[in-house]
PDB file of C-alpha atoms in Angstrom:
ATOM      1  CA  MET A   1      37.583 -23.759  19.716  1.00 30.00           C
ATOM      2  CA  CYS A   2      34.145 -22.012  21.055  1.00 33.00           C
ATOM      3  CA  PHE A   3      32.414 -23.168  17.815  1.00 30.00           C
ATOM      4  CA  ALA A   4      34.027 -26.275  17.000  1.00 32.00           C
ATOM      5  CA  ILE A   5      32.728 -27.309  20.140  1.00 32.00           C
ATOM      6  CA  THR A   6      29.364 -26.372  20.243  1.00 38.00           C
ATOM      7  CA  ASN A   7      29.393 -27.212  16.556  1.00 40.00           C
ATOM      8  CA  TYR A   8      29.324 -30.794  18.424  1.00 36.00           C
ATOM      9  CA  LEU A   9      26.487 -30.579  20.454  1.00 41.00           C
ATOM     10  CA  ASN A  10      24.338 -29.300  17.583  1.00 44.00           C
ATOM     11  CA  VAL A  11      24.761 -32.851  16.098  1.00 40.00           C
ATOM     12  CA  GLN A  12      24.659 -34.959  19.666  1.00 44.00           C
ATOM     13  CA  ALA A  13      21.617 -34.765  21.312  1.00 46.00           C
ATOM     14  CA  SER A  14      21.860 -36.201  24.991  1.00 49.00           C
ATOM     15  CA  SER A  15      20.574 -35.793  27.899  1.00 59.00           C
ATOM     16  CA  ASP A  16      22.619 -34.707  30.263  1.00 85.00           C
ATOM     17  CA  TYR A  17      22.038 -31.160  29.291  1.00 90.00           C
ATOM     18  CA  GLN A  18      21.387 -29.149  32.649  1.00 92.00           C
ATOM     19  CA  ILE A  19      20.004 -25.606  32.615  1.00 93.00           C
ATOM     20  CA  VAL A  20      22.011 -23.514  34.881  1.00 93.00           C
ATOM     21  CA  LYS A  21      21.076 -19.732  34.456  1.00 95.00           C
ATOM     22  CA  THR A  22      18.325 -18.260  32.927  1.00 97.00           C
ATOM     23  CA  LYS A  23      17.773 -14.464  31.831  1.00 96.00           C
ATOM     24  CA  TYR A  24      14.175 -13.146  30.547  1.00 96.00           C
ATOM     25  CA  TYR A  25      14.055 -10.018  28.420  1.00 95.00           C
ATOM     26  CA  THR A  26      10.964  -7.939  27.464  1.00 93.00           C
ATOM     27  CA  SER A  27      11.259  -7.221  24.423  1.00 92.00           C
ATOM     28  CA  SER A  28      11.897  -9.231  21.698  1.00 92.00           C
ATOM     29  CA  THR A  29      14.965  -9.344  19.627  1.00 96.00           C
ATOM     30  CA  PRO A  30      15.113 -10.055  16.244  1.00 98.00           C
ATOM     31  CA  PHE A  31      18.308 -12.150  14.994  1.00 98.00           C
ATOM     32  CA  HIS A  32      18.544 -14.649  11.353  1.00 98.00           C
ATOM     33  CA  ALA A  33      20.712 -17.306  10.867  1.00 98.00           C
ATOM     34  CA  LYS A  34      24.409 -16.276  10.602  1.00 98.00           C
ATOM     35  CA  TYR A  35      24.312 -19.544   8.058  1.00 97.00           C
ATOM     36  CA  PRO A  36      21.251 -19.941   6.181  1.00 96.00           C
ATOM     37  CA  LYS A  37      22.575 -22.704   3.665  1.00 96.00           C
ATOM     38  CA  GLN A  38      23.985 -24.798   6.606  1.00 97.00           C
ATOM     39  CA  ASN A  39      22.133 -27.525   9.076  1.00 98.00           C
ATOM     40  CA  THR A  40      20.822 -25.490  12.039  1.00 97.00           C
ATOM     41  CA  TYR A  41      18.479 -26.746  14.242  1.00 98.00           C
ATOM     42  CA  LEU A  42      15.965 -25.549  17.309  1.00 98.00           C
ATOM     43  CA  TRP A  43      16.260 -28.159  20.341  1.00 97.00           C
ATOM     44  CA  ASN A  44      13.876 -29.152  22.984  1.00 96.00           C
ATOM     45  CA  ALA A  45      15.574 -27.963  26.990  1.00 93.00           C
ATOM     46  CA  LYS A  46      17.158 -31.273  27.454  1.00 92.00           C
ATOM     47  CA  HIS A  47      18.382 -30.432  24.303  1.00 94.00           C
ATOM     48  CA  THR A  48      17.713 -33.768  23.099  1.00 94.00           C
ATOM     49  CA  LYS A  49      15.123 -33.026  20.268  1.00 96.00           C
ATOM     50  CA  ARG A  50      15.883 -31.241  17.293  1.00 97.00           C
ATOM     51  CA  LEU A  51      12.471 -29.467  16.532  1.00 98.00           C
ATOM     52  CA  HIS A  52      13.619 -27.523  13.557  1.00 98.00           C
ATOM     53  CA  ASN A  53      16.439 -26.199  10.625  1.00 98.00           C
ATOM     54  CA  LEU A  54      16.952 -22.867  10.467  1.00 98.00           C
ATOM     55  CA  LYS A  55      17.442 -24.158   6.523  1.00 97.00           C
ATOM     56  CA  ASN A  56      14.025 -24.952   5.980  1.00 97.00           C
ATOM     57  CA  TYR A  57      13.138 -21.460   6.831  1.00 97.00           C
ATOM     58  CA  PRO A  58      15.363 -18.980   4.982  1.00 96.00           C
ATOM     59  CA  ASN A  59      13.199 -15.870   4.696  1.00 97.00           C
ATOM     60  CA  SER A  60      12.672 -16.287   8.799  1.00 97.00           C
ATOM     61  CA  PHE A  61      14.203 -14.319  11.656  1.00 98.00           C
ATOM     62  CA  TRP A  62      14.093 -15.545  15.160  1.00 98.00           C
ATOM     63  CA  THR A  63      12.702 -13.719  18.163  1.00 98.00           C
ATOM     64  CA  ARG A  64      14.857 -14.169  21.507  1.00 98.00           C
ATOM     65  CA  ALA A  65      12.274 -14.556  24.533  1.00 97.00           C
ATOM     66  CA  LYS A  66      15.379 -15.137  26.897  1.00 97.00           C
ATOM     67  CA  THR A  67      18.749 -16.411  27.902  1.00 97.00           C
ATOM     68  CA  VAL A  68      20.129 -19.877  28.515  1.00 97.00           C
ATOM     69  CA  ILE A  69      23.575 -21.460  29.600  1.00 96.00           C
ATOM     70  CA  LEU A  70      23.057 -25.192  29.550  1.00 95.00           C
ATOM     71  CA  ARG A  71      25.788 -27.248  30.732  1.00 94.00           C
ATOM     72  CA  LYS A  72      27.361 -30.449  30.058  1.00 92.00           C
ATOM     73  CA  ASN A  73      30.898 -32.121  31.131  1.00 91.00           C
ATOM     74  CA  ASN A  74      31.253 -29.196  33.353  1.00 91.00           C
ATOM     75  CA  LYS A  75      31.476 -27.364  29.853  1.00 94.00           C
ATOM     76  CA  PRO A  76      28.968 -24.187  29.414  1.00 95.00           C
ATOM     77  CA  ALA A  77      26.877 -23.127  26.572  1.00 96.00           C
ATOM     78  CA  VAL A  78      25.419 -19.775  26.178  1.00 97.00           C
ATOM     79  CA  TYR A  79      21.839 -20.563  24.231  1.00 98.00           C
ATOM     80  CA  TYR A  80      18.762 -18.587  23.095  1.00 98.00           C
ATOM     81  CA  TYR A  81      14.796 -19.666  23.372  1.00 98.00           C
ATOM     82  CA  VAL A  82      13.813 -18.232  20.509  1.00 98.00           C
ATOM     83  CA  ALA A  83      10.300 -17.789  18.601  1.00 98.00           C
ATOM     84  CA  GLY A  84      10.815 -18.184  14.257  1.00 97.00           C
ATOM     85  CA  MET A  85       8.803 -14.888  12.046  1.00 97.00           C
ATOM     86  CA  THR A  86       8.331 -15.976   9.290  1.00 96.00           C
ATOM     87  CA  PRO A  87       6.811 -13.661   6.249  1.00 94.00           C
ATOM     88  CA  HIS A  88       3.478 -16.027   6.238  1.00 91.00           C
ATOM     89  CA  GLY A  89       2.702 -16.806   9.990  1.00 91.00           C
ATOM     90  CA  THR A  90       4.216 -20.290  10.492  1.00 92.00           C
ATOM     91  CA  PRO A  91       3.220 -21.152  13.319  1.00 92.00           C
ATOM     92  CA  ASN A  92       4.553 -23.029  16.701  1.00 94.00           C
ATOM     93  CA  LEU A  93       8.797 -22.079  15.584  1.00 96.00           C
ATOM     94  CA  TYR A  94       9.835 -22.063  18.964  1.00 97.00           C
ATOM     95  CA  GLY A  95      13.806 -24.062  20.872  1.00 98.00           C
ATOM     96  CA  TYR A  96      16.764 -23.399  22.190  1.00 98.00           C
ATOM     97  CA  ILE A  97      20.024 -22.426  19.664  1.00 98.00           C
ATOM     98  CA  TRP A  98      23.571 -21.798  20.424  1.00 98.00           C
ATOM     99  CA  ARG A  99      23.499 -18.181  20.011  1.00 98.00           C
ATOM    100  CA  GLY A 100      26.797 -18.451  17.478  1.00 98.00           C
ATOM    101  CA  TYR A 101      24.307 -19.617  15.118  1.00 98.00           C
ATOM    102  CA  LEU A 102      22.671 -16.401  15.281  1.00 98.00           C
ATOM    103  CA  LYS A 103      23.021 -12.402  14.078  1.00 98.00           C
ATOM    104  CA  PRO A 104      21.413  -9.666  14.989  1.00 98.00           C
ATOM    105  CA  GLY A 105      19.058  -8.006  13.140  1.00 98.00           C
ATOM    106  CA  TYR A 106      16.155  -8.997  10.778  1.00 98.00           C
ATOM    107  CA  ASN A 107      16.525 -11.651   7.816  1.00 98.00           C
ATOM    108  CA  PRO A 108      18.267  -9.026   5.130  1.00 97.00           C
ATOM    109  CA  ASN A 109      15.970 -10.621   2.626  1.00 97.00           C
ATOM    110  CA  TYR A 110      13.148  -7.810   3.085  1.00 98.00           C
ATOM    111  CA  LYS A 111      12.117  -8.316  -0.633  1.00 97.00           C
ATOM    112  CA  ALA A 112       9.863 -11.055   1.258  1.00 96.00           C
ATOM    113  CA  TRP A 113       8.774  -8.940   4.067  1.00 96.00           C
ATOM    114  CA  ASN A 114       6.223  -6.032   5.138  1.00 93.00           C
ATOM    115  CA  GLY A 115       5.519  -3.766   8.543  1.00 90.00           C
ATOM    116  CA  LEU A 116       8.489  -4.598  10.221  1.00 94.00           C
ATOM    117  CA  ASP A 117       9.361  -2.719  13.353  1.00 94.00           C
ATOM    118  CA  ILE A 118      10.784   0.577  13.131  1.00 96.00           C
ATOM    119  CA  ASN A 119      12.970  -0.134  16.630  1.00 96.00           C
ATOM    120  CA  TYR A 120      14.922  -3.504  15.565  1.00 97.00           C
ATOM    121  CA  PHE A 121      16.668  -1.740  11.968  1.00 98.00           C
ATOM    122  CA  LEU A 122      20.315  -1.825  12.910  1.00 98.00           C
ATOM    123  CA  SER A 123      21.421   1.267  11.081  1.00 98.00           C
ATOM    124  CA  ASP A 124      20.410   3.568   8.406  1.00 98.00           C
ATOM    125  CA  LYS A 125      21.860   1.524   6.402  1.00 98.00           C
ATOM    126  CA  ASP A 126      19.735  -1.165   6.962  1.00 98.00           C
ATOM    127  CA  TYR A 127      16.788   0.753   7.200  1.00 98.00           C
ATOM    128  CA  GLN A 128      17.264   1.810   3.564  1.00 98.00           C
ATOM    129  CA  ARG A 129      17.991  -1.439   2.643  1.00 98.00           C
ATOM    130  CA  TYR A 130      14.524  -2.336   4.066  1.00 98.00           C
ATOM    131  CA  ILE A 131      12.791   0.650   2.575  1.00 98.00           C
ATOM    132  CA  ASN A 132      14.520  -0.151  -0.939  1.00 98.00           C
ATOM    133  CA  GLN A 133      13.574  -4.206  -1.206  1.00 97.00           C
ATOM    134  CA  SER A 134      10.215  -4.397   0.878  1.00 96.00           C
ATOM    135  CA  PRO A 135       7.105  -3.941  -1.234  1.00 93.00           C
ATOM    136  CA  SER A 136       5.083  -2.263   1.251  1.00 92.00           C
ATOM    137  CA  GLN A 137       7.712   1.220   0.977  1.00 95.00           C
ATOM    138  CA  ASN A 138       6.973   1.707  -2.169  1.00 95.00           C
ATOM    139  CA  LEU A 139       5.364   5.040  -0.948  1.00 97.00           C
ATOM    140  CA  SER A 140       8.874   5.722   1.126  1.00 98.00           C
ATOM    141  CA  ARG A 141      10.918   5.264  -2.129  1.00 98.00           C
ATOM    142  CA  GLU A 142       8.866   7.734  -3.850  1.00 98.00           C
ATOM    143  CA  VAL A 143       9.122  10.311  -1.251  1.00 98.00           C
ATOM    144  CA  LEU A 144      12.415   9.836  -0.650  1.00 98.00           C
ATOM    145  CA  HIS A 145      13.512  11.111  -4.420  1.00 98.00           C
ATOM    146  CA  LEU A 146      11.399  13.711  -3.395  1.00 98.00           C
ATOM    147  CA  PHE A 147      14.944  14.957  -1.289  1.00 98.00           C
ATOM    148  CA  PRO A 148      17.476  13.338  -4.061  1.00 98.00           C
ATOM    149  CA  ASN A 149      20.448  15.038  -1.635  1.00 98.00           C
ATOM    150  CA  ALA A 150      19.634  13.853   1.965  1.00 98.00           C
ATOM    151  CA  ARG A 151      20.602  11.268   3.527  1.00 98.00           C
ATOM    152  CA  LEU A 152      18.011   8.849   5.507  1.00 98.00           C
ATOM    153  CA  SER A 153      18.317   8.414   8.703  1.00 98.00           C
ATOM    154  CA  LEU A 154      17.104   6.076  10.711  1.00 98.00           C
ATOM    155  CA  ASN A 155      17.270   7.500  14.268  1.00 98.00           C
ATOM    156  CA  LEU A 156      15.352  10.913  12.552  1.00 98.00           C
ATOM    157  CA  SER A 157      12.603   8.236  11.043  1.00 98.00           C
ATOM    158  CA  LYS A 158      11.869   7.242  14.793  1.00 98.00           C
ATOM    159  CA  LEU A 159      11.575  10.210  15.972  1.00 98.00           C
ATOM    160  CA  THR A 160       8.910  10.472  12.980  1.00 98.00           C
ATOM    161  CA  ALA A 161       7.000   7.530  13.820  1.00 96.00           C
ATOM    162  CA  TYR A 162       7.307   7.802  17.719  1.00 96.00           C
ATOM    163  CA  GLY A 163       5.063  11.562  16.611  1.00 95.00           C
ATOM    164  CA  SER A 164       7.990  13.260  18.554  1.00 97.00           C
ATOM    165  CA  THR A 165       6.842  17.129  19.306  1.00 96.00           C
ATOM    166  CA  LEU A 166       9.640  19.509  17.959  1.00 96.00           C
ATOM    167  CA  THR A 167      10.941  20.551  21.054  1.00 97.00           C
ATOM    168  CA  ASP A 168      12.043  16.644  21.543  1.00 97.00           C
ATOM    169  CA  PHE A 169      13.304  16.670  17.274  1.00 98.00           C
ATOM    170  CA  GLN A 170      15.703  19.858  18.431  1.00 97.00           C
ATOM    171  CA  LYS A 171      17.496  17.851  21.138  1.00 97.00           C
ATOM    172  CA  GLN A 172      19.208  16.557  18.005  1.00 97.00           C
ATOM    173  CA  PHE A 173      18.848  18.657  14.932  1.00 98.00           C
ATOM    174  CA  SER A 174      18.402  21.942  13.602  1.00 98.00           C
ATOM    175  CA  ASP A 175      16.375  23.319  10.815  1.00 98.00           C
ATOM    176  CA  VAL A 176      13.381  20.740  11.238  1.00 98.00           C
ATOM    177  CA  LEU A 177      11.349  21.245   8.621  1.00 98.00           C
ATOM    178  CA  ILE A 178       7.661  19.219   9.247  1.00 98.00           C
ATOM    179  CA  VAL A 179       4.931  19.489   6.928  1.00 98.00           C
ATOM    180  CA  LYS A 180       1.856  18.407   7.981  1.00 96.00           C
ATOM    181  CA  ASN A 181      -0.380  18.470   5.295  1.00 97.00           C
ATOM    182  CA  ALA A 182       2.375  16.791   3.925  1.00 98.00           C
ATOM    183  CA  ASN A 183       2.271  13.885   6.706  1.00 96.00           C
ATOM    184  CA  ASN A 184      -1.554  13.321   6.749  1.00 94.00           C
ATOM    185  CA  ALA A 185      -1.476  12.909   3.147  1.00 94.00           C
ATOM    186  CA  PHE A 186       0.398   9.422   3.949  1.00 94.00           C
ATOM    187  CA  TYR A 187      -2.753   8.118   5.404  1.00 91.00           C
ATOM    188  CA  ASN A 188      -6.065   7.125   3.767  1.00 86.00           C
ATOM    189  CA  PRO A 189      -9.009   9.981   4.172  1.00 81.00           C
ATOM    190  CA  ARG A 190     -11.986   8.853   6.142  1.00 76.00           C
ATOM    191  CA  GLY A 191     -14.199   6.464   4.187  1.00 68.00           C
ATOM    192  CA  LYS A 192     -11.798   6.406   0.834  1.00 82.00           C
ATOM    193  CA  VAL A 193      -8.395   4.456   0.380  1.00 82.00           C
ATOM    194  CA  THR A 194      -5.893   6.510  -1.796  1.00 88.00           C
ATOM    195  CA  SER A 195      -3.169   4.862  -3.595  1.00 91.00           C
ATOM    196  CA  ALA A 196       0.193   5.066  -3.630  1.00 93.00           C
ATOM    197  CA  ASN A 197       0.327   7.734  -6.296  1.00 95.00           C
ATOM    198  CA  GLN A 198      -2.098   9.624  -5.204  1.00 95.00           C
ATOM    199  CA  LYS A 199      -0.741   9.824  -1.447  1.00 95.00           C
ATOM    200  CA  LEU A 200       2.708  10.775  -3.820  1.00 97.00           C
ATOM    201  CA  THR A 201       0.760  13.670  -5.355  1.00 98.00           C
ATOM    202  CA  ALA A 202      -0.675  15.055  -2.826  1.00 97.00           C
ATOM    203  CA  ILE A 203       2.253  15.444  -0.423  1.00 98.00           C
ATOM    204  CA  LYS A 204       4.157  17.048  -2.812  1.00 98.00           C
ATOM    205  CA  ALA A 205       1.913  19.838  -3.136  1.00 98.00           C
ATOM    206  CA  ALA A 206       2.492  20.134   0.298  1.00 98.00           C
ATOM    207  CA  PHE A 207       5.783  20.514   0.192  1.00 98.00           C
ATOM    208  CA  ASP A 208       5.357  22.995  -2.784  1.00 98.00           C
ATOM    209  CA  ALA A 209       2.922  25.453  -1.206  1.00 98.00           C
ATOM    210  CA  HIS A 210       5.018  25.271   1.619  1.00 98.00           C
ATOM    211  CA  GLY A 211       7.582  27.068  -0.509  1.00 98.00           C
ATOM    212  CA  TYR A 212      10.023  24.285  -1.061  1.00 98.00           C
ATOM    213  CA  ASN A 213       9.529  23.333  -4.162  1.00 98.00           C
ATOM    214  CA  GLN A 214      11.373  20.738  -6.475  1.00 98.00           C
ATOM    215  CA  GLN A 215      14.376  22.915  -6.820  1.00 98.00           C
ATOM    216  CA  LYS A 216      13.998  23.604  -3.526  1.00 98.00           C
ATOM    217  CA  ARG A 217      14.181  20.477  -1.851  1.00 98.00           C
ATOM    218  CA  SER A 218      17.022  19.407  -4.350  1.00 98.00           C
ATOM    219  CA  ALA A 219      18.998  22.018  -2.650  1.00 98.00           C
ATOM    220  CA  LEU A 220      19.171  20.798   0.865  1.00 98.00           C
ATOM    221  CA  ASN A 221      22.523  19.547   0.741  1.00 97.00           C
ATOM    222  CA  GLY A 222      23.750  18.129   4.062  1.00 96.00           C
ATOM    223  CA  TYR A 223      20.011  17.356   5.242  1.00 98.00           C
ATOM    224  CA  GLN A 224      19.254  14.439   6.622  1.00 98.00           C
ATOM    225  CA  ILE A 225      15.568  12.755   6.141  1.00 98.00           C
ATOM    226  CA  GLY A 226      13.525  10.797   8.302  1.00 98.00           C
ATOM    227  CA  ILE A 227      10.251   8.884   7.258  1.00 98.00           C
ATOM    228  CA  TYR A 228       7.717   6.127   8.495  1.00 97.00           C
ATOM    229  CA  TYR A 229       4.831   4.235   6.046  1.00 95.00           C
ATOM    230  CA  GLU A 230       3.016   1.417   6.744  1.00 87.00           C
ATOM    231  CA  SER A 231       0.646   0.187   4.080  1.00 79.00           C
ATOM    232  CA  ASN A 232      -2.773  -0.735   5.435  1.00 64.00           C
ATOM    233  CA  ARG A 233      -2.081  -0.529   9.793  1.00 66.00           C
ATOM    234  CA  GLN A 234      -4.635   2.884   9.662  1.00 58.00           C
ATOM    235  CA  LYS A 235      -7.495   2.545  11.748  1.00 55.00           C
ATOM    236  CA  GLY A 236     -10.555   4.754  10.384  1.00 54.00           C
ATOM    237  CA  GLY A 237      -9.377   8.198   9.227  1.00 55.00           C
ATOM    238  CA  ILE A 238      -7.111   8.538  12.808  1.00 58.00           C
ATOM    239  CA  PHE A 239      -3.779  10.005  11.371  1.00 63.00           C
ATOM    240  CA  SER A 240      -2.228   7.256  13.311  1.00 61.00           C
ATOM    241  CA  TYR A 241      -1.121   3.528  13.090  1.00 68.00           C
ATOM    242  CA  ASP A 242      -2.968   0.756  14.954  1.00 63.00           C
ATOM    243  CA  ASP A 243       0.957   0.054  16.747  1.00 71.00           C
ATOM    244  CA  GLY A 244       1.376   3.578  18.079  1.00 82.00           C
ATOM    245  CA  TYR A 245       3.165   4.936  15.108  1.00 91.00           C
ATOM    246  CA  TYR A 246       2.928   7.715  13.044  1.00 93.00           C
ATOM    247  CA  ALA A 247       3.727   7.570   9.316  1.00 95.00           C
ATOM    248  CA  GLY A 248       5.435  11.396   7.929  1.00 97.00           C
ATOM    249  CA  VAL A 249       8.521  12.515   6.301  1.00 98.00           C
ATOM    250  CA  THR A 250      11.161  15.061   8.711  1.00 98.00           C
ATOM    251  CA  VAL A 251      14.058  16.964   7.134  1.00 98.00           C
ATOM    252  CA  ALA A 252      16.267  18.399   9.593  1.00 98.00           C
ATOM    253  CA  LYS A 253      19.791  18.945   9.875  1.00 98.00           C
ATOM    254  CA  SER A 254      21.999  16.796  12.778  1.00 96.00           C
ATOM    255  CA  LEU A 255      23.336  18.570  15.515  1.00 95.00           C
ATOM    256  CA  ASN A 256      26.642  16.309  15.326  1.00 84.00           C
TER     257      ASN A 256
END
């Protein structure tokens, strides 16, 4: 019933809508179109003008800035005020949309996306899909192949990206394996750009030197693996990214 009512609102422009409540957000939570092949519109605040049709932006996701309750004829509906994010940076994609037309999370067509914020992936499976598909994640895919029996963990990947201390890791994991030289190899040395293959060779050599050759890496059954890597985000020779995250890989067992 709610869907039918709001679908009617989506096609009937009217100046009788009133914003009766607003909630603002400090973080930009992403959403994507629930019905990407249907006409679904962003509206102005008075709900009198269609601004954009989500169907025209099939690879986009939409970040929520605030939630409003719009009321017409004493019937409330919850809308999000969103900004559109496209792979090529299309500007000025803003508007209000009924929340029932959106689903949480990034646009799942990760083949079109690079450098997404790790904080907003929904699950291990979601992050794995991104690594499998994103053009920016070729190195991550190859590093994961070095540990064929370890399961990718979004939580462990976040801790890795945050540059967490061993104490932080040990609050949730045991048998934590961090090889500093391997993590440093994700970066370009100062004044030099290394290819993904060169980085992979250096990462593999660092684990070998640490006593974890391929046979031992393959024997890590029951372990989880966390990984974070962004291409083209390094500033100079500093071992961190310009967004404050850190590249690297961590292998560990969950305490749960």
